[in-house]
mmCIF file of C-alpha atoms and ligand atoms in Angstrom:
data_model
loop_
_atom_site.group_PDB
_atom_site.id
_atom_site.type_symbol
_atom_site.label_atom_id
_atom_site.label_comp_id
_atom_site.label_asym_id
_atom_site.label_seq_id
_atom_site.Cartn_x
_atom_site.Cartn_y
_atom_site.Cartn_z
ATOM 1 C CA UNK A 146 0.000 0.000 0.000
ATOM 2 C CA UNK A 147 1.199 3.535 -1.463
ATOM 3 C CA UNK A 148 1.346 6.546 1.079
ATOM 4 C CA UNK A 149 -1.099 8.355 -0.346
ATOM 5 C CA UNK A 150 -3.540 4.770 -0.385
ATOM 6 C CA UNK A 151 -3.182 4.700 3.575
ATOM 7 C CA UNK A 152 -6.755 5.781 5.288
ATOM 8 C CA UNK A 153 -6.630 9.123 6.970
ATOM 9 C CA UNK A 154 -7.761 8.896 10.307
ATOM 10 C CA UNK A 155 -9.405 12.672 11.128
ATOM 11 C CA UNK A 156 -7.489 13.900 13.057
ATOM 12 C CA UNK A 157 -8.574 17.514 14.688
ATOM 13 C CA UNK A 158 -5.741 18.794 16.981
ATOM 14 C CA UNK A 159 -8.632 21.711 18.106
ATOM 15 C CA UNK A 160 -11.421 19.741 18.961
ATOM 16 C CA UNK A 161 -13.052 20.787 22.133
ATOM 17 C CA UNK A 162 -11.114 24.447 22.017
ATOM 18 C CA UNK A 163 -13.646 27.652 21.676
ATOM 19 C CA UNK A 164 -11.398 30.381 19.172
ATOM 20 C CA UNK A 165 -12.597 34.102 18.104
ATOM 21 C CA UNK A 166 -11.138 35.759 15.283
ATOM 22 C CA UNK A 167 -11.404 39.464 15.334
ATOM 23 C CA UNK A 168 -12.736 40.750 12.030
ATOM 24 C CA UNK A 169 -13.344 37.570 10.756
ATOM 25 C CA UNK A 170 -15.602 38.410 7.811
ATOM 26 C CA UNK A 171 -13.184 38.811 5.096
ATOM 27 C CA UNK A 172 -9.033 38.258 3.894
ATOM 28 C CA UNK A 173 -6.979 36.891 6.413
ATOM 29 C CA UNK A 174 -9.572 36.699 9.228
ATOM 30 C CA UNK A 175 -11.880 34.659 7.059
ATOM 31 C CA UNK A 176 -9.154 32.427 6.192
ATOM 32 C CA UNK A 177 -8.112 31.812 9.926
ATOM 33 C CA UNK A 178 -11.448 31.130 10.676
ATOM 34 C CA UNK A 179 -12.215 28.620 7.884
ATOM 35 C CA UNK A 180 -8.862 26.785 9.446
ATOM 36 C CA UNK A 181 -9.364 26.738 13.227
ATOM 37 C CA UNK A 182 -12.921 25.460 12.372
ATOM 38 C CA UNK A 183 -11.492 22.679 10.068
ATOM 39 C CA UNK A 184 -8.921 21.970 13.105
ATOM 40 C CA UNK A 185 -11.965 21.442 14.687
ATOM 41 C CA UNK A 186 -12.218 24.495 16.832
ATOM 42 C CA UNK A 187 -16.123 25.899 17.600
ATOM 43 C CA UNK A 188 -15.509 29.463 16.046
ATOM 44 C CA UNK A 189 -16.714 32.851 16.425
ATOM 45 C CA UNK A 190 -15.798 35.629 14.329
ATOM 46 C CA UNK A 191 -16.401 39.548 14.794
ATOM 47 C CA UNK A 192 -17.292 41.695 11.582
ATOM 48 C CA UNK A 193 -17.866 46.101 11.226
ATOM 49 C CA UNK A 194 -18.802 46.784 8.173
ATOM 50 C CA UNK A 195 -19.514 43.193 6.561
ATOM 51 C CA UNK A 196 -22.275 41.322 7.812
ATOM 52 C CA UNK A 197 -22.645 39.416 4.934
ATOM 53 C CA UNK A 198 -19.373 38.253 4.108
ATOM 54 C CA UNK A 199 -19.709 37.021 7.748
ATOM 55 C CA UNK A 200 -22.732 35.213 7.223
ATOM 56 C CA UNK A 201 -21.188 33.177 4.176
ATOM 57 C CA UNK A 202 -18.217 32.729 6.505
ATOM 58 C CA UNK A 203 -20.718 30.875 8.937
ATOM 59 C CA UNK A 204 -22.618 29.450 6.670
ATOM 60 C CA UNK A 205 -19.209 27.748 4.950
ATOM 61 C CA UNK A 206 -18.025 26.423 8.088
ATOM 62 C CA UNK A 207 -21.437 25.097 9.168
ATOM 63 C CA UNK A 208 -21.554 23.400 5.546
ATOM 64 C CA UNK A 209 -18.250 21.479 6.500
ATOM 65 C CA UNK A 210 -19.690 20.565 9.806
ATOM 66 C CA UNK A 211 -18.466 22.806 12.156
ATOM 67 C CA UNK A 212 -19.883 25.239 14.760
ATOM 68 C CA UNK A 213 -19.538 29.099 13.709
ATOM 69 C CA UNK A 214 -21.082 31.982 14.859
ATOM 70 C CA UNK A 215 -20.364 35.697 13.617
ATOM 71 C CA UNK A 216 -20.797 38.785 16.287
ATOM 72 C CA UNK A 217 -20.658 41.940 15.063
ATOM 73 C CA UNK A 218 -18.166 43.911 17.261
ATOM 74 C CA UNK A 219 -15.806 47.215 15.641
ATOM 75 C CA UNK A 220 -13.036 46.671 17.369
ATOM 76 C CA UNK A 221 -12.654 50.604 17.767
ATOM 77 C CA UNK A 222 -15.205 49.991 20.056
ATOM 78 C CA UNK A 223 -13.849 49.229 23.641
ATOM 79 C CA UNK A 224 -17.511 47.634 24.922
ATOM 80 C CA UNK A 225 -18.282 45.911 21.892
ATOM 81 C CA UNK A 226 -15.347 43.902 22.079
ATOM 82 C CA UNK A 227 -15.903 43.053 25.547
ATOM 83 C CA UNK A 228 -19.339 41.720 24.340
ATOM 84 C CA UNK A 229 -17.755 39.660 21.648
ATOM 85 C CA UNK A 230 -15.803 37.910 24.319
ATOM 86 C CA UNK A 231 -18.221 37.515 26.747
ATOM 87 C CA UNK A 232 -21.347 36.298 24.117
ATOM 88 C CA UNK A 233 -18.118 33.538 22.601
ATOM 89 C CA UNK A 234 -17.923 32.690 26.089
ATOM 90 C CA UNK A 235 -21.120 32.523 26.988
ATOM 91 C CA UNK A 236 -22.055 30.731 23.434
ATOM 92 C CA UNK A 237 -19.613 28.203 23.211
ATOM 93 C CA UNK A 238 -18.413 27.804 27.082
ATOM 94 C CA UNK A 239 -14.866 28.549 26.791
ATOM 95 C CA UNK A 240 -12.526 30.778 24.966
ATOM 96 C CA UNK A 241 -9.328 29.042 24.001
ATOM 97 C CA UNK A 242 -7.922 30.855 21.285
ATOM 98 C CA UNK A 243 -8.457 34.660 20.772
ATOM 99 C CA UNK A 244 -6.696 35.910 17.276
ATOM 100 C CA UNK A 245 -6.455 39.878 16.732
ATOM 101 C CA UNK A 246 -6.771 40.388 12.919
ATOM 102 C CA UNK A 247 -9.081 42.990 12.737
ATOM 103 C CA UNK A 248 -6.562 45.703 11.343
ATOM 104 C CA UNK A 249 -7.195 48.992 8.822
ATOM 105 C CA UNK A 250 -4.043 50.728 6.893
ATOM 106 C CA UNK A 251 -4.833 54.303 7.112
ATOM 107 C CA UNK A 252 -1.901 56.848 6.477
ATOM 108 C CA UNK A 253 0.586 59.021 4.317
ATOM 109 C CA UNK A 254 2.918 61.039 4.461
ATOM 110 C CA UNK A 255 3.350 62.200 8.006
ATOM 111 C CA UNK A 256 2.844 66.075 7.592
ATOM 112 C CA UNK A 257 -0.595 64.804 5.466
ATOM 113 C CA UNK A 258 -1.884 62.258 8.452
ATOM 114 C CA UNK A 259 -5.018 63.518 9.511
ATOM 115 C CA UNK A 260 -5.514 63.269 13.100
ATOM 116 C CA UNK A 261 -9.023 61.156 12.970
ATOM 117 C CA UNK A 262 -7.338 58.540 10.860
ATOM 118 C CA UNK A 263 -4.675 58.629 13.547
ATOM 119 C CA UNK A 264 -7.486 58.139 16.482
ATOM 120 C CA UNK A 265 -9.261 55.576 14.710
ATOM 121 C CA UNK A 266 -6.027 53.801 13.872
ATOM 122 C CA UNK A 267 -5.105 53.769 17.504
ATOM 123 C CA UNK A 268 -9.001 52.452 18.037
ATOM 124 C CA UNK A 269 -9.145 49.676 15.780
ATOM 125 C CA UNK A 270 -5.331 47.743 15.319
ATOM 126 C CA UNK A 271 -4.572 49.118 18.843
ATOM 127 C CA UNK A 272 -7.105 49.428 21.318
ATOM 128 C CA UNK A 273 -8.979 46.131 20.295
ATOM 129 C CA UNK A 274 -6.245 44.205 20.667
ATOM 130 C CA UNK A 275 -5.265 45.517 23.436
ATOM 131 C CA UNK A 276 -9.220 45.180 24.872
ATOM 132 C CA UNK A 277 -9.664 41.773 23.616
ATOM 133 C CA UNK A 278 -6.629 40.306 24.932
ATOM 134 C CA UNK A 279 -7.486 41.997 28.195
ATOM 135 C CA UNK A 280 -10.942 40.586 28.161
ATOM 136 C CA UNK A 281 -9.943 37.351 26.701
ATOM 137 C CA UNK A 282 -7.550 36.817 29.785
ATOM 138 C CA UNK A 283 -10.022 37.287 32.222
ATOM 139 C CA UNK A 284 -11.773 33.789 30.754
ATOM 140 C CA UNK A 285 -8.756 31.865 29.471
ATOM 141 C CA UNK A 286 -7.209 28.882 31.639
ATOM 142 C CA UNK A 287 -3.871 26.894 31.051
ATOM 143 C CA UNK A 288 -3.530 25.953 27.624
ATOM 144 C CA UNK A 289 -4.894 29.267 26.043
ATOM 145 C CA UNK A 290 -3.683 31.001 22.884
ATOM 146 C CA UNK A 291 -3.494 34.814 22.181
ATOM 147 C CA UNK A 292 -2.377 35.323 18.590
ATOM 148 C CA UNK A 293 -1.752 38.639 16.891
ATOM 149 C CA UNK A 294 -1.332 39.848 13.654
ATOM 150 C CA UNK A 295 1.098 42.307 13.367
ATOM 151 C CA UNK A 296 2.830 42.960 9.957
ATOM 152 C CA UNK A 297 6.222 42.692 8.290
ATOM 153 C CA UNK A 298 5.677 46.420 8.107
ATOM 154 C CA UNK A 299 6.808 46.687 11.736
ATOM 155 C CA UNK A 300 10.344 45.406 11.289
ATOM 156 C CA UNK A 301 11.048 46.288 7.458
ATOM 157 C CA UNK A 302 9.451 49.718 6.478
ATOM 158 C CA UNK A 303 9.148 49.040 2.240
ATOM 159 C CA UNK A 304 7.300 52.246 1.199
ATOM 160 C CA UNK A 305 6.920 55.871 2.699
ATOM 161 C CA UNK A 306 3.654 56.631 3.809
ATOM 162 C CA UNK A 307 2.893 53.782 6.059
ATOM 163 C CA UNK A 308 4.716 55.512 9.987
ATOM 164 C CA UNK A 309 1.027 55.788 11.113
ATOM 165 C CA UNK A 310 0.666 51.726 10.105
ATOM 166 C CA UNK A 311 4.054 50.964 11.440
ATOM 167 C CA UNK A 312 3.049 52.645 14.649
ATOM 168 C CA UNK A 313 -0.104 50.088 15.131
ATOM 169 C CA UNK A 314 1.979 47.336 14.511
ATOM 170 C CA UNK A 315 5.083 47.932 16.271
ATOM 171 C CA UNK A 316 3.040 48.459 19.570
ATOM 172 C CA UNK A 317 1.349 45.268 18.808
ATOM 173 C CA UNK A 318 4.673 43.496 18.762
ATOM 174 C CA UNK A 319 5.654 45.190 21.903
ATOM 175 C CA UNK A 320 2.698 44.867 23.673
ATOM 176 C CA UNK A 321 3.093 41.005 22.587
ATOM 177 C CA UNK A 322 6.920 40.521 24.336
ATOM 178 C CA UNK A 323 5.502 42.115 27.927
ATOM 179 C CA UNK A 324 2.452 40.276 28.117
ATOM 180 C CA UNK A 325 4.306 36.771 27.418
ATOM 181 C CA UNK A 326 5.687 37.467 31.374
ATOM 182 C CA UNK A 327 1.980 37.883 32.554
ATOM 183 C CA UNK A 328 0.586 35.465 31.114
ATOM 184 C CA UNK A 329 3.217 32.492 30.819
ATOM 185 C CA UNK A 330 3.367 31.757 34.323
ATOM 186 C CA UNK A 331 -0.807 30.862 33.878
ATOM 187 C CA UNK A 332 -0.066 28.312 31.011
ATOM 188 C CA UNK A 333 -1.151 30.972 28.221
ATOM 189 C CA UNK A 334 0.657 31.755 25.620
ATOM 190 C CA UNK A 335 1.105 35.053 23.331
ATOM 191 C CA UNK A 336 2.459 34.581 19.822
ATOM 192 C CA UNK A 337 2.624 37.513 16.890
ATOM 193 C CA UNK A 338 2.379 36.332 13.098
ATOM 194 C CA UNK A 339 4.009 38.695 10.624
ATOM 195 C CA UNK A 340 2.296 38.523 7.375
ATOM 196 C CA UNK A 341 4.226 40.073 4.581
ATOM 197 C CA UNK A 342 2.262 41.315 1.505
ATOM 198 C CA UNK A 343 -0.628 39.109 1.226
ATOM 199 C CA UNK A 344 -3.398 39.200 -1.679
ATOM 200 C CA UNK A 345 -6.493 41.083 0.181
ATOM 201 C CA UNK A 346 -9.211 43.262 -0.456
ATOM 202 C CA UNK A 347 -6.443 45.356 1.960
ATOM 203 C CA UNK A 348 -3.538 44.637 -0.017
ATOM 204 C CA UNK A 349 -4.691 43.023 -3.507
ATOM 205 C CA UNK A 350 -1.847 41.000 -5.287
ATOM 206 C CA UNK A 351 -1.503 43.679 -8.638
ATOM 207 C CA UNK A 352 -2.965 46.703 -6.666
ATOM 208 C CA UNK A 353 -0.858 49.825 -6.219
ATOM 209 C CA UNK A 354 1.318 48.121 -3.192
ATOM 210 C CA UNK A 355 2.230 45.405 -5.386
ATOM 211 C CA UNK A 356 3.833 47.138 -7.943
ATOM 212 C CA UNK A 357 6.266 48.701 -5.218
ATOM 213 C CA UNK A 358 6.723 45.562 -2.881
ATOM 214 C CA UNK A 359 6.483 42.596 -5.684
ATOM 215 C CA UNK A 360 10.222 42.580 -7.133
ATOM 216 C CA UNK A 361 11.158 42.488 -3.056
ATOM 217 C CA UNK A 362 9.436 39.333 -2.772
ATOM 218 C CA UNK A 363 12.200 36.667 -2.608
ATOM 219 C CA UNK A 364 9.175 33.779 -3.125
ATOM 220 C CA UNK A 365 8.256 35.623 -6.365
ATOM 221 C CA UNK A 366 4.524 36.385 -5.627
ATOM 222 C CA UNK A 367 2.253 37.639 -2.706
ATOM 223 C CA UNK A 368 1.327 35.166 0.143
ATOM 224 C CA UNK A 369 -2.307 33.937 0.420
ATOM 225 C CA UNK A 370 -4.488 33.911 2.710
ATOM 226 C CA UNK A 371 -4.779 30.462 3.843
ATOM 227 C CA UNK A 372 -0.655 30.588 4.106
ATOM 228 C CA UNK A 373 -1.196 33.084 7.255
ATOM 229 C CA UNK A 374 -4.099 30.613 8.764
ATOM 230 C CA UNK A 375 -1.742 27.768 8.213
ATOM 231 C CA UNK A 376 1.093 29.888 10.557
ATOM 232 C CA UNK A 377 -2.053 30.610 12.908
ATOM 233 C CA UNK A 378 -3.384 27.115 13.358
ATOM 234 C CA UNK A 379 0.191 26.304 13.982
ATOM 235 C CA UNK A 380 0.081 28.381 16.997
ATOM 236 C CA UNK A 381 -3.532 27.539 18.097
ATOM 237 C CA UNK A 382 -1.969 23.999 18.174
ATOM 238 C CA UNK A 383 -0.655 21.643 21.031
ATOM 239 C CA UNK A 384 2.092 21.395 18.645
ATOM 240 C CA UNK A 385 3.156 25.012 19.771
ATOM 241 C CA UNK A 386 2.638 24.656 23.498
ATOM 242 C CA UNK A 387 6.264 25.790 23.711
ATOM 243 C CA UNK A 388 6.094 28.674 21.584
ATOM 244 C CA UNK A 389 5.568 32.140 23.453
ATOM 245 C CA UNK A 390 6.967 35.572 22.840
ATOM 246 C CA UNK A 391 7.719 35.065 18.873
ATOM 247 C CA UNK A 392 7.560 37.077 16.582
ATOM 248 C CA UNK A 393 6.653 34.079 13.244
ATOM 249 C CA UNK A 394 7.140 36.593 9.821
ATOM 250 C CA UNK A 395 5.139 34.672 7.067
ATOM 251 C CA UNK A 396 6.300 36.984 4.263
ATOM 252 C CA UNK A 397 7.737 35.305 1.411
ATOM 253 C CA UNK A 398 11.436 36.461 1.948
ATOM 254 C CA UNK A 399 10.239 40.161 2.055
ATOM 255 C CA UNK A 400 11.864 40.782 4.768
ATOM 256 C CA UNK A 401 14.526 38.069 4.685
HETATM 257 P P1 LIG B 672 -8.829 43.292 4.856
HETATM 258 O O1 LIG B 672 -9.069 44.753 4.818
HETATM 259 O O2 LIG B 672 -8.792 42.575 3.573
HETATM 260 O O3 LIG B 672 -9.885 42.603 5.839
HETATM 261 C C1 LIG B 672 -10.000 43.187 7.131
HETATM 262 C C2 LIG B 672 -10.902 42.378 8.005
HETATM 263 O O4 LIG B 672 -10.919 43.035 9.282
HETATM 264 C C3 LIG B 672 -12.307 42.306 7.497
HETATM 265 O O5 LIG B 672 -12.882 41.077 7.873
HETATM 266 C C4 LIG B 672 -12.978 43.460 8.241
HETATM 267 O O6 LIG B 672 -14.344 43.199 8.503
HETATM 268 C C5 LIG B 672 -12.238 43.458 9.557
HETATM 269 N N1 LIG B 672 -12.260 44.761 10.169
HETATM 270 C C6 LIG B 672 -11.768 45.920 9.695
HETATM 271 N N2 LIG B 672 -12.036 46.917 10.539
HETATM 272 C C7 LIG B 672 -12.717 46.368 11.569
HETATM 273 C C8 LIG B 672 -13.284 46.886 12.759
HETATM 274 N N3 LIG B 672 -13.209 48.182 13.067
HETATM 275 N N4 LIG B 672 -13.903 46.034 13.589
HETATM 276 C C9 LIG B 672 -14.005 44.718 13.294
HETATM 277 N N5 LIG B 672 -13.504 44.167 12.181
HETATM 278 C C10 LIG B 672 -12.870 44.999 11.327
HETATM 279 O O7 LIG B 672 -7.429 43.099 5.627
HETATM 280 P P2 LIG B 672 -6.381 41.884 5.592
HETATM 281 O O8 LIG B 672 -7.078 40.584 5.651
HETATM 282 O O9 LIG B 672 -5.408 42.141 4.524
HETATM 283 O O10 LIG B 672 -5.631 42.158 6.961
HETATM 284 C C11 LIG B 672 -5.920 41.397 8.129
HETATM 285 C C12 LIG B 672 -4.831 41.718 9.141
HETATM 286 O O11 LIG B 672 -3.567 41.382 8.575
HETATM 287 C C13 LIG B 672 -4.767 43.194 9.517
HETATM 288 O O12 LIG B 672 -4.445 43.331 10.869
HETATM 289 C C14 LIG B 672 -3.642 43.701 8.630
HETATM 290 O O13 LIG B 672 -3.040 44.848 9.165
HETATM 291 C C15 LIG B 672 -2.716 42.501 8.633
HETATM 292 N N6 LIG B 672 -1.759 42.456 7.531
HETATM 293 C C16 LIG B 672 -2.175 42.364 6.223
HETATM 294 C C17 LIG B 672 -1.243 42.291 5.219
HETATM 295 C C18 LIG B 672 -1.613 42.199 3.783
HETATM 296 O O14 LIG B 672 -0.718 42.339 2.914
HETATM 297 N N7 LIG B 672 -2.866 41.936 3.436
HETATM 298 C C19 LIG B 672 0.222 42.319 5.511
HETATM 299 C C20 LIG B 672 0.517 42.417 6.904
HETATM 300 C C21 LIG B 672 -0.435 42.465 7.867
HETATM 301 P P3 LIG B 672 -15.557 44.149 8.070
HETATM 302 O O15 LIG B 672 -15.468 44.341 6.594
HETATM 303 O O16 LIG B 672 -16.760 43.411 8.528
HETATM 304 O O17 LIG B 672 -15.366 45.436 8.827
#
């Protein structure tokens, strides 16, 4: 019998683990979400400004026989995050895994930023992960997961235009190394994937980013979404039960 003859037993490293994915609707949240499900995790996912694309996000997982529900939550929004938590908590019993995507790329040139773009920058990459984790670590016991997504902007600056960007995600990876010492000693660990340019609705592979970053990419082509959910899951994993404080880049050499 040939390899690739042998039956596949199922096996689902995240069965019995409860996971939310902040904006989960679309991209690289969607992606995540779709994975941790098929790893067997229930999953809840928070959307702003797409309930749809949330619903078909649901609606695939249930399809494939998972559990999925979709809370809509901006994560600018300091008490609507807190709700997200507590309803995933409430909904599926636990919360195992919490993953910060939700992320906008406002910006410019510096003397251009305008100062609401700043705010809302700080709201949404900043302050919801900063609220979520808080909340999340208020429910999770030994064995839980906080993942970020920062960005390969935050150690390798490609472009002008992007300090306001770099900001969000250079606090995220500091705010990543500090909490590792809180939370380690209660069996929870805090990891930070680095996506590099990745085709989005954020960042689509041929849109006006590409044509700067593309000839930097040592792979020869923008990452996909499913490449970031496979760095995720890795995390999310007992696999990874070892892994705290790092800082995983998933960028295609970009950076390398
Ligand atoms: P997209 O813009 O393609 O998708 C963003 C997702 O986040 C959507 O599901 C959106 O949901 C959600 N979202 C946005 N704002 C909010 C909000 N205020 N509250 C709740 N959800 C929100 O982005 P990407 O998938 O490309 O990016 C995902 C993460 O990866 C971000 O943190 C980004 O900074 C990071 N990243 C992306 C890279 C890339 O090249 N694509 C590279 C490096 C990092 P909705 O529409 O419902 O609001």
């Amino acid at each position: 019998m040939t390899a690739s003859q042998y039956p596949l037993t199922r096996h689902l490293p995240l069965t019995g683990k409860a996971a939310l994915v902040t904006g989960g609707s679309r991209s690289i949240g969607a992606a995540i979400a779709k994975r941790l499900a098929a790893d067997g995790a229930a999953v809840a996912i928070t959307y702003s400004a797409s309930p749809d694309k949330a619903a078909e996000v649901v609606a695939t997982i249930t399809a494939d026989g998972g559990l999925a529900i979709a809370i809509e939550a901006d994560a600018g929004n300091p008490g609507a995050v807190r709700a997200a938590i507590e309803r995933t908590v409430a909904e599926f019993g636990s919360l195992d895994i919490l993953v910060n995507n939700a992320g906008i790329a406002l910006g410019g040139p510096i003397e251009a930023i305008d100062f609401r773009d700043y705010e809302r920058m700080i709201a949404v990459n900043v302050t919801g992960t900063f609220v979520a984790t808080q909340e999340a670590a208020r429910h999770m016991t030994t064995g839980g997961r906080i993942i970020n997504i920062g960005s390969s902007m935050a150690r390798y600056a490609a472009f002008g235009g992007a300090s306001l960007y770099t900001l969000t995600k250079g606090a995220i990876a500091g705010f990543n190394r500090s909490l590792v010492r809180d939370l380690g000693p209660r069996g929870i660990t805090v990891n930070t994937v680095h996506p590099g340019p990745t085709d989005t609705d954020m960042n689509p592979d041929g849109g006006p980013v590409s044509q700067i970053v593309g000839p930097g990419m040592a792979i020869g082509r923008y990452g996909k979404p499913h490449e970031i959910a496979s760095v995720v899951a890795y995390l999310a994993s007992p696999e990874a039960s070892f892994v705290t404080g790092a800082d995983l880049i998933a960028d295609g050499g970009f950076t390398a």
